[in-house]
mmCIF file of C-alpha atoms in Angstrom:
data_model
loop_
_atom_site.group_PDB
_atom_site.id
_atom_site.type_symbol
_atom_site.label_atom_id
_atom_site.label_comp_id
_atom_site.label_asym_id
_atom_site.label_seq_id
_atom_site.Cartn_x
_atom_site.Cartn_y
_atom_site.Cartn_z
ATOM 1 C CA UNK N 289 4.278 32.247 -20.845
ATOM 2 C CA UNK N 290 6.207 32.988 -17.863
ATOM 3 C CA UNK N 291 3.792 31.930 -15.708
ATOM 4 C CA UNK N 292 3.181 28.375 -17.244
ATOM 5 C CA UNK N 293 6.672 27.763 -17.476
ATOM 6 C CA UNK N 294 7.464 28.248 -13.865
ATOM 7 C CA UNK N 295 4.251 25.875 -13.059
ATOM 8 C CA UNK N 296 5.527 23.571 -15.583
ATOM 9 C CA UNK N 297 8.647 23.710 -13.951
ATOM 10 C CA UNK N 298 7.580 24.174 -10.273
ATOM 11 C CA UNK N 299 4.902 21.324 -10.568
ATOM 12 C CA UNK N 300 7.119 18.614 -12.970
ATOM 13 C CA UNK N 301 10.543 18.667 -11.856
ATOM 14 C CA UNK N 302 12.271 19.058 -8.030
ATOM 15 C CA UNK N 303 14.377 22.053 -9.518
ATOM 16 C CA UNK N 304 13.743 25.661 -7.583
ATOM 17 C CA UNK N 305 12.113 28.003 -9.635
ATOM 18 C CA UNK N 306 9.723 30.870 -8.572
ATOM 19 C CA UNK N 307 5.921 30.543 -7.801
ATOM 20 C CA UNK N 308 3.668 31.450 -10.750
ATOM 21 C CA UNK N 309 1.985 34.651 -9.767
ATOM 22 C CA UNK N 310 -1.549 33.592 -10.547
ATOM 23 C CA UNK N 311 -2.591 30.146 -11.709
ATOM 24 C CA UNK N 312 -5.739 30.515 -14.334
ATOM 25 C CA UNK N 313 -7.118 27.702 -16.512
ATOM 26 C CA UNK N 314 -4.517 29.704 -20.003
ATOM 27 C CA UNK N 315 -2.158 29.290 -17.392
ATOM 28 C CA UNK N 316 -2.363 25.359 -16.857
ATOM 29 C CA UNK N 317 -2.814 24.783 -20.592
ATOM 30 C CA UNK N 318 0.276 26.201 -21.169
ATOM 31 C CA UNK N 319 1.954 24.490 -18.354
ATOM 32 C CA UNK N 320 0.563 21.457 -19.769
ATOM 33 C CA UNK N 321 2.287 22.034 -23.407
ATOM 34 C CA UNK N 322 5.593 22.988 -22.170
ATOM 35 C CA UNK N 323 5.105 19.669 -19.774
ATOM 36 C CA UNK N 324 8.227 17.632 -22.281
ATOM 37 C CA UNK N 325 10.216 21.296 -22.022
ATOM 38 C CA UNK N 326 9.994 21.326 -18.660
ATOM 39 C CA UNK N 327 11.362 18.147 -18.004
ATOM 40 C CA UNK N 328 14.765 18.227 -20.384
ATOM 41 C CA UNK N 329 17.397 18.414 -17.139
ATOM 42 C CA UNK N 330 15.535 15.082 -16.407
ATOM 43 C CA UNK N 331 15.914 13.787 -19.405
ATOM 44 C CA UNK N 332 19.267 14.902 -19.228
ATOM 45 C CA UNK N 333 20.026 13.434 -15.852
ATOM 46 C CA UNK N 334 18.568 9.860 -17.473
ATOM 47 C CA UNK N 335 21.046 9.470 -20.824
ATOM 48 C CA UNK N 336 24.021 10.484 -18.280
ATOM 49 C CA UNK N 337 23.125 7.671 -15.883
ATOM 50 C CA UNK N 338 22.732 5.485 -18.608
ATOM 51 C CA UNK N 339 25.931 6.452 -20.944
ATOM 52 C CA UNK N 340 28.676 6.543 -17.558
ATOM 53 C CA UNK N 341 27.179 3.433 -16.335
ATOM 54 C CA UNK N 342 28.054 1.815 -19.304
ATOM 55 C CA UNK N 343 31.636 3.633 -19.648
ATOM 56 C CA UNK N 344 32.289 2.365 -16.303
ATOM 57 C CA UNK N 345 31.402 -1.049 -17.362
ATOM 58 C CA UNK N 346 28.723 -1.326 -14.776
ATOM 59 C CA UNK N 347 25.995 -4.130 -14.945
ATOM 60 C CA UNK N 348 23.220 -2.722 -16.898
ATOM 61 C CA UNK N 349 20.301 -3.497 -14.952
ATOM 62 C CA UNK N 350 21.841 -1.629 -11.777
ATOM 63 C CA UNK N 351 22.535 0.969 -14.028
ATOM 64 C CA UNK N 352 18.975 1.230 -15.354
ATOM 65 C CA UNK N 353 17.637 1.100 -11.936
ATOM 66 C CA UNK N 354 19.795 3.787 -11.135
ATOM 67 C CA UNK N 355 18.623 5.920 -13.748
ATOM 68 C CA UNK N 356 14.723 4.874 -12.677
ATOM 69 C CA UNK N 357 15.642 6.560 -8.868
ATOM 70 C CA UNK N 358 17.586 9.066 -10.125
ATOM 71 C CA UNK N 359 14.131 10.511 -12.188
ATOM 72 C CA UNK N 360 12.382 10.022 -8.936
ATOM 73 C CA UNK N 361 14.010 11.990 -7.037
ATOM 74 C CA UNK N 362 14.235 14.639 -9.810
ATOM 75 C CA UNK N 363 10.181 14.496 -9.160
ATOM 76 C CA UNK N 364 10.192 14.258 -5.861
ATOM 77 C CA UNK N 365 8.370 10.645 -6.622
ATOM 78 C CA UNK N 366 5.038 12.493 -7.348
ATOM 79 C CA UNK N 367 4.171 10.545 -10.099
ATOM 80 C CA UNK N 368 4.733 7.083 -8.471
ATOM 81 C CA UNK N 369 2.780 8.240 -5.905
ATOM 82 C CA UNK N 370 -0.151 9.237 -8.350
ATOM 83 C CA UNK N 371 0.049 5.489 -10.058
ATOM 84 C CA UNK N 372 -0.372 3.923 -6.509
ATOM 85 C CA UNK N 373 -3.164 5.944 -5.417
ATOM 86 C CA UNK N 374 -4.577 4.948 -8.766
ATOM 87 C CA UNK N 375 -3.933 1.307 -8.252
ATOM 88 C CA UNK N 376 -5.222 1.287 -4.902
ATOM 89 C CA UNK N 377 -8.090 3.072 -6.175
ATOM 90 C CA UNK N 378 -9.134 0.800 -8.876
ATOM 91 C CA UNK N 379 -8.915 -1.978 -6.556
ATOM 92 C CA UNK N 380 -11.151 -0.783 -3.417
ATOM 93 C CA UNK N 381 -14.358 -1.061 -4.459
ATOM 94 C CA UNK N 382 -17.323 -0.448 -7.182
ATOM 95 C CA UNK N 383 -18.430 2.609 -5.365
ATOM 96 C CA UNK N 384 -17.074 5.770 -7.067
ATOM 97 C CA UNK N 385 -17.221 7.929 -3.933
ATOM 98 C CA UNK N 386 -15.114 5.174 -1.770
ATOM 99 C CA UNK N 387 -12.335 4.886 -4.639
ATOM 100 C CA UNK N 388 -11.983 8.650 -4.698
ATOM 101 C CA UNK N 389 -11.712 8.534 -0.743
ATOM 102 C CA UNK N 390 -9.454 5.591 -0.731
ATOM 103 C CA UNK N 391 -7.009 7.554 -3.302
ATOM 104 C CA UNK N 392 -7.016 11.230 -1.295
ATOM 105 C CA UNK N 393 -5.439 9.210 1.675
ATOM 106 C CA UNK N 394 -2.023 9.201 -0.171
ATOM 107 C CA UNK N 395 -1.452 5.599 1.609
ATOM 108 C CA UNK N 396 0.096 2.655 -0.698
ATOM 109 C CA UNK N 397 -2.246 -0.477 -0.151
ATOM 110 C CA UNK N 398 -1.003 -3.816 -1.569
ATOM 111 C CA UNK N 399 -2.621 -2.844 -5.135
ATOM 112 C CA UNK N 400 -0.289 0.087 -5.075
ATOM 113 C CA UNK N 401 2.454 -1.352 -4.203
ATOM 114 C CA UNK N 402 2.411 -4.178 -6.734
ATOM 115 C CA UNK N 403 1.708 -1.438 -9.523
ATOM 116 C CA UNK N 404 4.864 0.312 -8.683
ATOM 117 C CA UNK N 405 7.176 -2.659 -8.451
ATOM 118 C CA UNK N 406 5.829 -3.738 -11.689
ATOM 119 C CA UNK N 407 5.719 -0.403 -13.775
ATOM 120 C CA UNK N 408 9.271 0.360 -12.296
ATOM 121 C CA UNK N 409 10.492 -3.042 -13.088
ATOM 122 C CA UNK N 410 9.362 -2.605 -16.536
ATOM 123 C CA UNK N 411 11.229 0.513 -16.964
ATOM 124 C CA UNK N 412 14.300 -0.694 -15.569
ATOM 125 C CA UNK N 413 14.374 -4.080 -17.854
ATOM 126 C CA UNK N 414 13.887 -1.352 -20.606
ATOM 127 C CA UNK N 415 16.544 1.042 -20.073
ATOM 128 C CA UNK N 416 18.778 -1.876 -19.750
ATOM 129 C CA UNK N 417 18.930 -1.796 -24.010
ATOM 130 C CA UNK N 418 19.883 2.074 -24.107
ATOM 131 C CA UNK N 419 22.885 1.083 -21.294
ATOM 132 C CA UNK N 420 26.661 2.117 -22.779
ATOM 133 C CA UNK N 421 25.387 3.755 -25.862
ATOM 134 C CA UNK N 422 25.846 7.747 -26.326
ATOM 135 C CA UNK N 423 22.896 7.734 -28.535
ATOM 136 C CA UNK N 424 20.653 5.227 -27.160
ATOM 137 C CA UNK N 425 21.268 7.006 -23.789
ATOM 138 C CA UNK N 426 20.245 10.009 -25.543
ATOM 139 C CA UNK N 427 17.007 8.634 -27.160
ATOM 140 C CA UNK N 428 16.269 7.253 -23.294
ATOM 141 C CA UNK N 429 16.522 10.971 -22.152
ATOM 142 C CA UNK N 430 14.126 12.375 -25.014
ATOM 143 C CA UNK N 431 11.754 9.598 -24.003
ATOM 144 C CA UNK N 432 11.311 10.659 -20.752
ATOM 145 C CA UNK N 433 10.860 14.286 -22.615
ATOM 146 C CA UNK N 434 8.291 12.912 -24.696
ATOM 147 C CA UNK N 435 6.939 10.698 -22.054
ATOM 148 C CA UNK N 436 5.112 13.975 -20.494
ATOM 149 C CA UNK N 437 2.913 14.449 -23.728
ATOM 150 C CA UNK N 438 0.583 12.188 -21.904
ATOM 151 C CA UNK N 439 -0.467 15.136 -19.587
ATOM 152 C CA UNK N 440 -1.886 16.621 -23.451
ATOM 153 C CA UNK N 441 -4.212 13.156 -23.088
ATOM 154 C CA UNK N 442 -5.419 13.234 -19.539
ATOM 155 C CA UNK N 443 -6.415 17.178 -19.871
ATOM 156 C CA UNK N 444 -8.174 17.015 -22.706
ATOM 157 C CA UNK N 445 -11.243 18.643 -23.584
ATOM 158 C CA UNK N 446 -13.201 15.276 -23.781
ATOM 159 C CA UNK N 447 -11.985 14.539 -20.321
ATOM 160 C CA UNK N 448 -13.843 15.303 -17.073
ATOM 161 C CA UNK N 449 -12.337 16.092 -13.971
ATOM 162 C CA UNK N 450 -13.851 13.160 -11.215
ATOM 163 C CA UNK N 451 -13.711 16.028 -8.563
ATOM 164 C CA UNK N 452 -14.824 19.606 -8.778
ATOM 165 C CA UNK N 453 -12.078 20.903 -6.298
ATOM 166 C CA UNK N 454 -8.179 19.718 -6.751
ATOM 167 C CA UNK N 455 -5.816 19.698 -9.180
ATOM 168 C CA UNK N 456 -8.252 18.648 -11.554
ATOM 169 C CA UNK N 457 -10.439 21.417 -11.891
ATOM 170 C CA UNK N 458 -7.866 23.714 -13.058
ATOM 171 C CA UNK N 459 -6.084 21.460 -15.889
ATOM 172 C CA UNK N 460 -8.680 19.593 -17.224
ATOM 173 C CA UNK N 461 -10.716 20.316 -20.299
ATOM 174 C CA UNK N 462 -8.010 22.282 -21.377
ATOM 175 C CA UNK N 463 -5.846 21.185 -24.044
ATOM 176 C CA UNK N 464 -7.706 21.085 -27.279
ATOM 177 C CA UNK N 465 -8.571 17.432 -29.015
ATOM 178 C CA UNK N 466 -5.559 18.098 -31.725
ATOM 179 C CA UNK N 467 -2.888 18.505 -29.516
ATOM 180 C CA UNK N 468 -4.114 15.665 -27.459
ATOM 181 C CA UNK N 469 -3.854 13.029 -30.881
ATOM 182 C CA UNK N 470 -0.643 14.746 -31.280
ATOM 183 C CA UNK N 471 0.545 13.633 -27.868
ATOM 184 C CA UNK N 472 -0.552 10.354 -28.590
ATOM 185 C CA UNK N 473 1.522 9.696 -31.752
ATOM 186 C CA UNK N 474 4.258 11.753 -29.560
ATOM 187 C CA UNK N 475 4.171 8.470 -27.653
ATOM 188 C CA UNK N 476 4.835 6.390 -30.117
ATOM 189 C CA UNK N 477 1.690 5.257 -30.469
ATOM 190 C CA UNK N 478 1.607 2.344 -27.991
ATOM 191 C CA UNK N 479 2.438 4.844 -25.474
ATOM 192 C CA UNK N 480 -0.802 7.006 -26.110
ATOM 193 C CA UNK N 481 -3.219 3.764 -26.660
ATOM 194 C CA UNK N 482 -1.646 2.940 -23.263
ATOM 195 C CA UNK N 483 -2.773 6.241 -21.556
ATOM 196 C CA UNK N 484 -5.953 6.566 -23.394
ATOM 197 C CA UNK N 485 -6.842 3.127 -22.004
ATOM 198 C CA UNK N 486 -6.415 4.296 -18.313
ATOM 199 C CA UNK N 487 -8.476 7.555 -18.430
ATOM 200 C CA UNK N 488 -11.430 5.448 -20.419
ATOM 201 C CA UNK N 489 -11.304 3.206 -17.406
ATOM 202 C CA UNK N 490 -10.433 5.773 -14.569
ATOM 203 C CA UNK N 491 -13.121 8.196 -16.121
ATOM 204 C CA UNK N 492 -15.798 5.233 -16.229
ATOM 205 C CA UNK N 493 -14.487 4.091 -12.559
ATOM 206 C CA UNK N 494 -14.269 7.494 -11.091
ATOM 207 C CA UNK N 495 -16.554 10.089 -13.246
ATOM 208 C CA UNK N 496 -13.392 11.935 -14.537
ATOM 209 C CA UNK N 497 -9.756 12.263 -14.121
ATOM 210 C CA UNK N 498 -7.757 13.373 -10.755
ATOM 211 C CA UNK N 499 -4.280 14.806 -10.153
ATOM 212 C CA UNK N 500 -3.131 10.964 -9.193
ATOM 213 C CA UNK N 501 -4.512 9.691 -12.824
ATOM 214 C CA UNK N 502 -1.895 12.375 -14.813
ATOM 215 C CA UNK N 503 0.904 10.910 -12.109
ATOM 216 C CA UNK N 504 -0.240 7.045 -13.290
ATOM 217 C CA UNK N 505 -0.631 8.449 -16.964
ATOM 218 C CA UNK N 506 2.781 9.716 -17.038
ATOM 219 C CA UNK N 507 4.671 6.957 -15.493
ATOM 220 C CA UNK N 508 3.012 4.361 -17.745
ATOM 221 C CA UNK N 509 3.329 6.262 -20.933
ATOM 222 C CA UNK N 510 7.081 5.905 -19.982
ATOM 223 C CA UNK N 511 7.133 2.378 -19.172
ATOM 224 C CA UNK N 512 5.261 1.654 -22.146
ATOM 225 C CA UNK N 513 7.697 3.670 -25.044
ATOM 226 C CA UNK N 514 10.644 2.531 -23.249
ATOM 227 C CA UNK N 515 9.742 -0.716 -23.654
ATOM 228 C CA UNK N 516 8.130 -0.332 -27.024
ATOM 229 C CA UNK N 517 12.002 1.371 -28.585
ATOM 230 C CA UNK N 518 13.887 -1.345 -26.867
ATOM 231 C CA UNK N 519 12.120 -3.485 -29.045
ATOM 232 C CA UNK N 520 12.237 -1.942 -32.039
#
């Protein structure tokens, strides 16, 4: 447990914790799980960006777009980088072999780049609802908890990894079917049939799931629920 909770940590979140000392497949499952756990200061950081900014009588958008950076930096962007290499990937060709190459360069082409501005733009006019409020500030930082269940999706044991090296051959296949339609309804539903629609298409695209697709799967799922409360 130790172990996965330092990678959950170590991998998730820009806060300094320890190396795990060995990294097995029981060792990424668990950091998988513990993925929402893992992720509470940043949920944290998100309702108290939300709640002063509305104390202070700040407009709300700024304030949500605040609160969109402020996550970003509290993981060190990797997942916005994973959602443009995922973009860009989609976008480069037919050939399975020249997506995966055109995603490992870790270069933001225009597909990319749209995909971010969008996604973050989406979760900036969302937080805008949960601005001022102690508890809708609150149910913004659990969502961005919750928000991680969609790692349960991408490494389930339906889903291939598209490369047999990388970050996917250690996580995937590992979190059983269950858990994985638990994360789903985690994500309020829309959130999971969002996530389960990318790694259907990024599986048929690329032959499996890559480090960049949980990145994309994450960021989405959080767009997505965001959006989906602020309506309700």
């Amino acid at each position: 447990m130790g172990d996965a909770w330092r990678l959950a940590v170590g991998t998730l979140t820009a806060l300094p914790v320890a190396p795990p000392r060995q990294v097995t497949r029981d060792t990424a499952r668990g950091a998988m799980l513990l993925a929402p756990l893992a992720v509470l200061p940043l949920g944290a950081l998100v309702a108290a960006v939300l709640w002063l900014g509305g104390l202070a009588d700040l407009p709300p958008l700024a304030v949500a777009f605040v609160a969109v950076g402020a996550l970003a930096a509290g993981t060190r962007a990797l997942h916005w980088d994973g959602l443009s290499d995922v973009a860009d990937g989609l976008t480069a060709s037919y050939d399975r072999e020249r997506s995966l190459a055109v995603m490992k360069t870790g270069t933001s082409g225009p597909a990319g780049v749209v995909a971010t501005v969008v996604v973050a733009g989406v979760q900036a006019a969302a937080l805008t609802a949960y601005v001022g409020s102690a508890h809708l500030a609150v149910l913004a930082g659990a969502l961005v908890c919750l928000s991680r269940c969609a790692l349960w999706i991408t490494c389930c044991t339906r889903v291939p990894a598209a490369r047999p090296d990388g970050l996917g051959s250690t996580y995937t296949r590992t979190v059983p079917l269950p858990l994985a339609a638990l994360g789903g309804m985690l994500l309020s539903v829309t959130g999971g049939l969002a996530v389960v629609a990318l790694v259907r298409r990024t599986t048929r695209r690329f032959g499996g799931v890559t480090g960049d697709v949980f990145g994309a799967a994450i960021e989405l799922a959080l767009a997505t629920t965001l959006l989906t409360w602020a309506w309700l």
